[in-house]
Short mmCIF file of C-alpha atoms and ligand atoms in Angstrom, two decimals:
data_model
loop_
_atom_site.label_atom_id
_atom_site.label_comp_id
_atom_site.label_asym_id
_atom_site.label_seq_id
_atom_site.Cartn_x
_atom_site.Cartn_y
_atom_site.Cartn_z
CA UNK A 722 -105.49 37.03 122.41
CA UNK A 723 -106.93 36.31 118.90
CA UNK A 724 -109.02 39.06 117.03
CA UNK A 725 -111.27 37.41 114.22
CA UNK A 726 -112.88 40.18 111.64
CA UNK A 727 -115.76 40.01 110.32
CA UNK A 728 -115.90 38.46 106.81
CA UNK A 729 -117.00 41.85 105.36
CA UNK A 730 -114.18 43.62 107.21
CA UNK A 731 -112.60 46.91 105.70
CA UNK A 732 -108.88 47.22 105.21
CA UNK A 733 -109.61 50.40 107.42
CA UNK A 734 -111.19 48.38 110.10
CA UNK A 735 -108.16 45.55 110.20
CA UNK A 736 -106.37 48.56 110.22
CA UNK A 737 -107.62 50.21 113.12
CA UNK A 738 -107.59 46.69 115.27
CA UNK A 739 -103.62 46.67 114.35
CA UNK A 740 -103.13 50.26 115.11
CA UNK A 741 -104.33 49.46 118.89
CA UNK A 742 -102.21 46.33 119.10
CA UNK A 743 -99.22 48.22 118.23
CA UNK A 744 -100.35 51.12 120.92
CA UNK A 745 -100.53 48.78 123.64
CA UNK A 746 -96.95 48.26 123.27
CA UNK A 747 -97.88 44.29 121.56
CA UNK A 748 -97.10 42.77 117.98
CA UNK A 749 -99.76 42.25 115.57
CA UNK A 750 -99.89 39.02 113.00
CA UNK A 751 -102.16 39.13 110.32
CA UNK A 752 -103.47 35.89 109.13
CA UNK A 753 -105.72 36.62 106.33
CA UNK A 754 -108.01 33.56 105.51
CA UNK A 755 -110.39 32.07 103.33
CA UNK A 756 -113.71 33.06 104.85
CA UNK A 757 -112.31 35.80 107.65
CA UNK A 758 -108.95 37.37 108.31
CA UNK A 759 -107.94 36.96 111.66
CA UNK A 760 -105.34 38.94 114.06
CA UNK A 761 -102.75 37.05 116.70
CA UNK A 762 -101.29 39.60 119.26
CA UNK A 763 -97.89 38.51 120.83
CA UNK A 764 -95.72 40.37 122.77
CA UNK A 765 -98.14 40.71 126.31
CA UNK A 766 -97.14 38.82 129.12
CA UNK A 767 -100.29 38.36 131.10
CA UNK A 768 -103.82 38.39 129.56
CA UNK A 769 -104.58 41.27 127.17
CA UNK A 770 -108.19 42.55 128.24
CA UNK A 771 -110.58 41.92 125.14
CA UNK A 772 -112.82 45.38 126.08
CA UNK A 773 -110.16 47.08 123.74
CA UNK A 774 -110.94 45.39 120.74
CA UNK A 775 -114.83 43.27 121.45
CA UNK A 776 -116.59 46.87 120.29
CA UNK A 777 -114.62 48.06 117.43
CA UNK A 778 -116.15 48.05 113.96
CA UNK A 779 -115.39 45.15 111.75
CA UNK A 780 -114.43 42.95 114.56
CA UNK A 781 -116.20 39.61 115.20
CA UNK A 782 -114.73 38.44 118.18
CA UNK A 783 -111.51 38.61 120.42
CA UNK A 784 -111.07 35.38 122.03
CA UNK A 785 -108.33 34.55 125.13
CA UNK A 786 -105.67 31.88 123.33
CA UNK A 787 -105.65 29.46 126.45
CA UNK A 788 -103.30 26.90 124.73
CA UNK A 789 -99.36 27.76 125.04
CA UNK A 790 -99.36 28.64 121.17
CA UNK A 791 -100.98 30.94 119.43
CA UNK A 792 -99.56 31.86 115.68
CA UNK A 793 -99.27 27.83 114.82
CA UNK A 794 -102.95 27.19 115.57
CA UNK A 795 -105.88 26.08 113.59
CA UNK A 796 -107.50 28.81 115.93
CA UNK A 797 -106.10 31.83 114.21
CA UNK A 798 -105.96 30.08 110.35
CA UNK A 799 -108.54 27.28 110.12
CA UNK A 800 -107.63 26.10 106.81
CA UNK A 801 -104.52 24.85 106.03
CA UNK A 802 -101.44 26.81 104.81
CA UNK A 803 -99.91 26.33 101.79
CA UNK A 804 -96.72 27.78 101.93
CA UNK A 805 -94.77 28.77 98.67
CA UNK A 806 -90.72 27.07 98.28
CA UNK A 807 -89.51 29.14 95.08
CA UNK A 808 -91.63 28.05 91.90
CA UNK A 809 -94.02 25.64 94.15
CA UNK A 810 -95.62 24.83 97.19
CA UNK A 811 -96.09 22.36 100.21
CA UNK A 812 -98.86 22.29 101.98
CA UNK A 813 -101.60 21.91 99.00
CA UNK A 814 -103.31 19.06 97.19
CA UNK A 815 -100.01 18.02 95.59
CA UNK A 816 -97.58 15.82 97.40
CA UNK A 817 -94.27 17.24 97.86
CA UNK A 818 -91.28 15.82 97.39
CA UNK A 819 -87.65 16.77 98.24
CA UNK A 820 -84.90 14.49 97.65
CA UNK A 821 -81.21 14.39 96.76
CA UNK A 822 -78.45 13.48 98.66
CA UNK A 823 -77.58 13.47 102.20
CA UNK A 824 -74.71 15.94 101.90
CA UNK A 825 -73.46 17.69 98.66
CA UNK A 826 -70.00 16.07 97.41
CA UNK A 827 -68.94 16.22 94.04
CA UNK A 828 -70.62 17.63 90.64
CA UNK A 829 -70.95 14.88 89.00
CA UNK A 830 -72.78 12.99 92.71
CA UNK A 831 -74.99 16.12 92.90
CA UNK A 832 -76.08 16.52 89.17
CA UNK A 833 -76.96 12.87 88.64
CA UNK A 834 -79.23 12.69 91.67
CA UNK A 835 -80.52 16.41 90.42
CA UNK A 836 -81.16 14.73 87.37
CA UNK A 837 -83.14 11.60 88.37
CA UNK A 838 -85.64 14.10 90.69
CA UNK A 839 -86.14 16.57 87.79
CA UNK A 840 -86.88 13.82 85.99
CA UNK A 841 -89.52 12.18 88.09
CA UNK A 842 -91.17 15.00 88.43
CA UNK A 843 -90.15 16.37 92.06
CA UNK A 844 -90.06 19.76 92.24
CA UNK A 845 -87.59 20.21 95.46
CA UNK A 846 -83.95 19.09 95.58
CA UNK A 847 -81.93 18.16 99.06
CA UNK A 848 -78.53 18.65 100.06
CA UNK A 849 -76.79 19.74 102.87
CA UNK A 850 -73.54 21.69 102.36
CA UNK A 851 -73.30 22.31 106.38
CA UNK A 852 -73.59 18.69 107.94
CA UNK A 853 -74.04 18.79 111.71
CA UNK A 854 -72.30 15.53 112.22
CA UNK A 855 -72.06 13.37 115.57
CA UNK A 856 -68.41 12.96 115.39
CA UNK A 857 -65.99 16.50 114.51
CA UNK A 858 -63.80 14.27 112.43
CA UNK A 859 -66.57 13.13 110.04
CA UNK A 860 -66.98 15.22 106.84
CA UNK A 861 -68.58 18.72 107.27
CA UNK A 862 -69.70 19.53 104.36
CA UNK A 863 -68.31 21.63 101.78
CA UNK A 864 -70.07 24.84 102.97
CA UNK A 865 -70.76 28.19 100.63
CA UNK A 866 -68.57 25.73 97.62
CA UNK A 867 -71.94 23.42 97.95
CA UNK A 868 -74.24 26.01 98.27
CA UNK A 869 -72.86 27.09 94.91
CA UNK A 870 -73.46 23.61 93.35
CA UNK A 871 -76.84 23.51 94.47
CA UNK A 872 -77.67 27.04 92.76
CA UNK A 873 -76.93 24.96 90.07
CA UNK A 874 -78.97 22.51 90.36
CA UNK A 875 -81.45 25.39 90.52
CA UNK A 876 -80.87 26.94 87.07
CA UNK A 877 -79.68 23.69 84.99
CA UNK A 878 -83.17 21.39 86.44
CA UNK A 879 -85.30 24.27 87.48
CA UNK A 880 -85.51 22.20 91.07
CA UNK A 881 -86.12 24.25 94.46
CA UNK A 882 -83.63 24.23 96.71
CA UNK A 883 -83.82 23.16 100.25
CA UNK A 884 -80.91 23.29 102.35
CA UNK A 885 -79.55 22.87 106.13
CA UNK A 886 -78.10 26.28 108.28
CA UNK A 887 -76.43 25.35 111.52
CA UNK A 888 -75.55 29.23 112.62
CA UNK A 889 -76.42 32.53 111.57
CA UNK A 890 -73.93 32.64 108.73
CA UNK A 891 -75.27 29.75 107.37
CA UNK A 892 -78.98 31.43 107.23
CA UNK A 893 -76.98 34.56 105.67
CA UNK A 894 -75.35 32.10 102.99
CA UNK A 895 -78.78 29.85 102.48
CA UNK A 896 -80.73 32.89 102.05
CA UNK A 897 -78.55 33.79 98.98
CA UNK A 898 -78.07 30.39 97.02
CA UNK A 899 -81.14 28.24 98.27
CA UNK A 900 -84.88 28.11 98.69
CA UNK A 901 -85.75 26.83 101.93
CA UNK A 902 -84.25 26.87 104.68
CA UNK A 903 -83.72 23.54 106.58
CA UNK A 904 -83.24 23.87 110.57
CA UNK A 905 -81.85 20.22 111.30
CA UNK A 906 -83.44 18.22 114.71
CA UNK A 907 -80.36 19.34 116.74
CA UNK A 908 -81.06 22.51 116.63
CA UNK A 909 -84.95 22.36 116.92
CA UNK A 910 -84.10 24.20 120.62
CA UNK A 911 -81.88 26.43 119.63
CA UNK A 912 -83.79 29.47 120.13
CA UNK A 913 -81.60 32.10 118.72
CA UNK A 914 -81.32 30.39 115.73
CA UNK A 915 -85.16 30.42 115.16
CA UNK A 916 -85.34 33.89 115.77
CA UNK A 917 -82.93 34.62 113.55
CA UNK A 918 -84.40 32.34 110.87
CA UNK A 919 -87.73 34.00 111.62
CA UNK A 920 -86.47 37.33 110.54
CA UNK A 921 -85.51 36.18 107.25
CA UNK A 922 -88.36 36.01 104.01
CA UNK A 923 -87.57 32.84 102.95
CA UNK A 924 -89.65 29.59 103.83
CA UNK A 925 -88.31 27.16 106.70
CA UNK A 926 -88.11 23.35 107.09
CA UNK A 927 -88.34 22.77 110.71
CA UNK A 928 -87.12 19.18 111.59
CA UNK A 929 -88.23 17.53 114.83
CA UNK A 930 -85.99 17.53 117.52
CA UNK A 931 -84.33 13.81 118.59
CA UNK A 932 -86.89 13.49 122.37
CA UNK A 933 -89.28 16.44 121.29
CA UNK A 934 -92.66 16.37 122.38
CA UNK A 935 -95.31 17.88 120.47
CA UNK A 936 -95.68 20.35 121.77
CA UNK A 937 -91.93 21.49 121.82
CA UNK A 938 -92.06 20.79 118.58
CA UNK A 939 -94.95 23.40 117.73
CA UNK A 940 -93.54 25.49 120.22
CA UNK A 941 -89.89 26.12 117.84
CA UNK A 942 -92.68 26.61 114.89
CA UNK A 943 -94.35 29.31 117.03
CA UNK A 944 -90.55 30.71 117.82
CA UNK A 945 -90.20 31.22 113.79
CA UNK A 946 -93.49 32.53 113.47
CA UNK A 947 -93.46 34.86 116.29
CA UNK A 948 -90.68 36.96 114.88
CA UNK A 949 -92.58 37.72 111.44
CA UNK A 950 -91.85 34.68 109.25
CA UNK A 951 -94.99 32.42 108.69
CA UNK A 952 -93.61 30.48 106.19
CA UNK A 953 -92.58 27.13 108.57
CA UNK A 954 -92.87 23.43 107.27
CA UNK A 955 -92.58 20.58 110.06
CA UNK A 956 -90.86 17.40 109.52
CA UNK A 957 -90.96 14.16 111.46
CA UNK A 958 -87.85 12.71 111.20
CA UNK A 959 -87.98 10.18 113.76
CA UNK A 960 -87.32 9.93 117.35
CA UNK A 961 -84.87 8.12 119.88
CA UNK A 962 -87.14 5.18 121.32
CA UNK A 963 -85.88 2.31 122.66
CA UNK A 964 -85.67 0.42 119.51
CA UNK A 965 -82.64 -0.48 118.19
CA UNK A 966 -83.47 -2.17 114.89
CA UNK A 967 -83.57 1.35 113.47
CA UNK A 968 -81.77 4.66 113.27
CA UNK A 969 -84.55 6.20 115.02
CA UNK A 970 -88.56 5.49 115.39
CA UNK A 971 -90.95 7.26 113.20
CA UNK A 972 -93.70 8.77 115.01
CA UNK A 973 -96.42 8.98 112.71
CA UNK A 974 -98.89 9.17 114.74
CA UNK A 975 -97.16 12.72 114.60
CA UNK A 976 -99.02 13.74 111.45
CA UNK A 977 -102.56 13.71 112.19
CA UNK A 978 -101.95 14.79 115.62
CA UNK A 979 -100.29 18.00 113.80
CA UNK A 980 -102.99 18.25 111.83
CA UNK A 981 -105.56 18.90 114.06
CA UNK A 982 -103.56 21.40 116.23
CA UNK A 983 -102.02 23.36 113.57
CA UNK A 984 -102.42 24.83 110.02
CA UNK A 985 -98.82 23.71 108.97
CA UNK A 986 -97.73 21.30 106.66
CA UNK A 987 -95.70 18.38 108.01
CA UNK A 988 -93.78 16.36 105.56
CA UNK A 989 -91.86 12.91 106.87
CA UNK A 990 -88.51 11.83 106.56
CA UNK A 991 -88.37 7.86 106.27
CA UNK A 992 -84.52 8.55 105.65
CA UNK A 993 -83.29 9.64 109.15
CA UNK A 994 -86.62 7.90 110.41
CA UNK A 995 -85.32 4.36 109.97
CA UNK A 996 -81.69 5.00 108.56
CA UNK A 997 -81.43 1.75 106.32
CA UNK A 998 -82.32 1.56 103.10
CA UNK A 999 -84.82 -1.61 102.75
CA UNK A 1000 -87.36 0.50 105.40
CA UNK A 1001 -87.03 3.62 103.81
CA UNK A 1002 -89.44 2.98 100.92
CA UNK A 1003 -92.22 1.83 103.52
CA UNK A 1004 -91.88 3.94 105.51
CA UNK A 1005 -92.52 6.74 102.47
CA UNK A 1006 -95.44 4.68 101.63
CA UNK A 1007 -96.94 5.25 105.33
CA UNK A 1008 -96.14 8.97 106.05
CA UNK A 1009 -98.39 9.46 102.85
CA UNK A 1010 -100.77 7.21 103.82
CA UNK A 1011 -101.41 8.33 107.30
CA UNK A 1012 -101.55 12.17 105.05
CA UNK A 1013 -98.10 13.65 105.44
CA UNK A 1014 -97.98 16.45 103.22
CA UNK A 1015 -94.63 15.38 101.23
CA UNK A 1016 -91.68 13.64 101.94
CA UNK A 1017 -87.94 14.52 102.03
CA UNK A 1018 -85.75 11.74 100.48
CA UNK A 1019 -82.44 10.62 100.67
CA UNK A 1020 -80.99 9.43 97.45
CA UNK A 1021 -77.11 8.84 96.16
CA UNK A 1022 -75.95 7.77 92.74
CA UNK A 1023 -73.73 5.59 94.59
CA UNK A 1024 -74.54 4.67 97.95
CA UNK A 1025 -71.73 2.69 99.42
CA UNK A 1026 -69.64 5.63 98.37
CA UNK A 1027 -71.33 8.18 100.18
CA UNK A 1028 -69.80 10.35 102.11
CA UNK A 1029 -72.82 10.54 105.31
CA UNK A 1030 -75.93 7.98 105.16
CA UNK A 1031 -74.78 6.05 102.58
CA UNK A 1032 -76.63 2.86 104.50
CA UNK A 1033 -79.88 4.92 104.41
CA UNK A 1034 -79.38 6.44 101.08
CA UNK A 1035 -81.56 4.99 97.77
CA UNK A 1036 -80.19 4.55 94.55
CA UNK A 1037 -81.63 6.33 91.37
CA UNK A 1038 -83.57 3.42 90.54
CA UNK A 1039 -84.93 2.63 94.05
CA UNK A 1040 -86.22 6.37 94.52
CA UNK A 1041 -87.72 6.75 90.89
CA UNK A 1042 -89.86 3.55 92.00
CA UNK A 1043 -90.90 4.75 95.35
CA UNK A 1044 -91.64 8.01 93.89
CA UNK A 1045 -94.37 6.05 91.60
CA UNK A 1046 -95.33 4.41 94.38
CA UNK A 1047 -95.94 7.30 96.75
CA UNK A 1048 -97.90 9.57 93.85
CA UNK A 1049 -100.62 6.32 93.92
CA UNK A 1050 -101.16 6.10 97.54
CA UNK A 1051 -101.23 9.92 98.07
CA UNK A 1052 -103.81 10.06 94.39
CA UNK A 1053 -106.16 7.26 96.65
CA UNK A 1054 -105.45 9.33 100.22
CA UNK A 1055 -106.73 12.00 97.93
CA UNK A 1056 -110.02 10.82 96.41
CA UNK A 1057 -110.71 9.18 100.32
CA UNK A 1058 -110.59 12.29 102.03
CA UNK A 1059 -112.71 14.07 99.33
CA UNK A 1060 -115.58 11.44 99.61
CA UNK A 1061 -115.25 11.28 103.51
CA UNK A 1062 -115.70 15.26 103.12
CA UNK A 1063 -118.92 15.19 100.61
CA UNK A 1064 -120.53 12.50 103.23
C1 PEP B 576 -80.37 15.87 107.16
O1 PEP B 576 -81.49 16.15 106.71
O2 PEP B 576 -79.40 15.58 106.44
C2 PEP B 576 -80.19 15.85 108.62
C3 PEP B 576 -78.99 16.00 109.18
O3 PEP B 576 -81.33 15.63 109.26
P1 PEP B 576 -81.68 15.63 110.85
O4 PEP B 576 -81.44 17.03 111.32
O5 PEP B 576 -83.13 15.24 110.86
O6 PEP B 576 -80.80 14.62 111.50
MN1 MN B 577 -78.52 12.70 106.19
#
């Protein structure tokens, strides 16, 4: 069940409407809006009858959700969310983008590549200091050490962190040093995990699973959401098709499809999406042009010495060009949609 108010709806009134959601046992989520605030009830398990709520003052209507989501949808939050990362946003007109390397190593690796985004003007820096790798013998990550390097990166460029949490610890620990937290496509399903996440205040970057449908996809958004936190930012990161000349197949056809359903942002990852380095700059160009809200970025001072996705990773150079790139096609994506609005 969705309560919309009226536009002219008192505190008192929105008040009231949550006061009877919370008596009948069921959680209230208040989405206030541009035009109308509106008022998602979770928590019932069969159809909540809408006589409660249809005659109250203040209240416009109190419609049945029929879809299998509720929080995510453009139905409770027409416009578009913008949702805050530290000092800036995703989600608005500006394009956002994240990059930095693949997994913190060194210093000196993570302050070069800190420097080259603060220097394009990005306002979100990458790195993961807990790598969920395929193989255990592959290098983990350097844990709480590289979450302390990246609160570095923080104060020295003034660049948001966003960073991955595998386990409950590691939202404890990300909480503390970072910005954002990143819940990798591995653990897209793991349902504990987003409830936990979804009890913490800080903003989450939701990666899609590796075979996730839509709407599993929306469905782990709605999992975050459910338990309080609103703040959730999807990423297409590419799927397992059966393509082989690729890491993994981007699915932007994703993007608008999330678009319409949902008042999320959804940024892409042409990193993990292709996994070499000649189609990740492409790639980039297409996720803006088919309207991605950002893009998350893989970059390494020195590739071939990477520790993880050095054959994906871009160099300085590469990224600083791809970042002019991308700012162009999203300025013309821009001034396309505003026209297509006015006519
Ligand atoms: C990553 O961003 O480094 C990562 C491991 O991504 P994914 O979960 O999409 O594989
Ligand atoms: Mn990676």
């Amino acid at each position: 069940m969705l309560i919309v108010m009226k536009p002219d709806a008192t505190p008192d009134e929105v008040g009231r409407v949550l006061e009877i959601i919370e008596h009948l046992g069921f959680r209230p989520h208040t989405m206030p809006g541009a035009s109308r605030t509106a008022i998602g009830i979770t928590g019932n398990r069969g159809a909540v009858d809408p006589a409660h709520f249809e005659n109250l003052p203040g209240v416009a209507d109190a419609i049945r959700v029929t879809k299998p989501y509720k929080l995510i949808s453009r139905d409770l939050r027409p416009e578009r969310s913008v949702i805050k990362v530290g000092n800036a946003t995703i989600g608005g007109d500006e394009l956002a983008i994240i990059a930095g390397p693949c997994a913190v190593e060194t210093v000196d690796q993570v302050f070069s590549a800190a420097e080259a985004v603060a220097k394009s003007g990005a306002r979100f820096f990458r790195g993961g200091a807990f790598k969920p790798r395929t193989s255990p013998y592959a290098f983990q990550g350097k844990g709480e050490d590289g979450l302390r390097i990246l609160a570095e990166v923080r104060d020295r460029f003034g660049l948001n962190i966003v960073t991955e949490a595998m386990d409950e610890r590691g939202v404890d620990l990300v909480e503390r040093y970072g910005d954002c937290i990143q819940i990798g496509a591995r653990n897209m399903q793991n349902f504990s995990l987003l409830k936990y996440v979804g009890r913490t205040r800080k903003p989450v970057l939701l990666k899609r699973g590796l075979s996730a449908t839509l709407d599993e996809f929306l469905l782990a958004a709605e999992y975050v959401m459910s338990e309080g936190n609103y703040d959730v930012i999807l990423c297409e990161r590419g799927i397992r098709t059966f393509a082989d000349h690729a890491r993994n197949t981007m699915d932007l056809s994703i993007v608008p499809a999330v678009h319409r359903l949902t008042h999320l942002p959804i940024i892409v990852d042409p990193s993990h999406g292709t996994g070499r380095n000649y189609m990740v700059n492409p790639l980039a160009r297409a996720g803006v042009a088919v309207g991605a809200d950002g893009l998350i970025i893989e970059i390494h001072p020195c590739p071939e010495e990477a520790l993880c996705d050095g054959a994906q990773a871009l160099t300085l150079e590469q990224y600083s060009e791809l970042y002019e790139q991308v700012k162009a096609i999203h300025a013309v994506v821009g001034e396309q949609s505003l026209v297509a609005a006015e006519a």
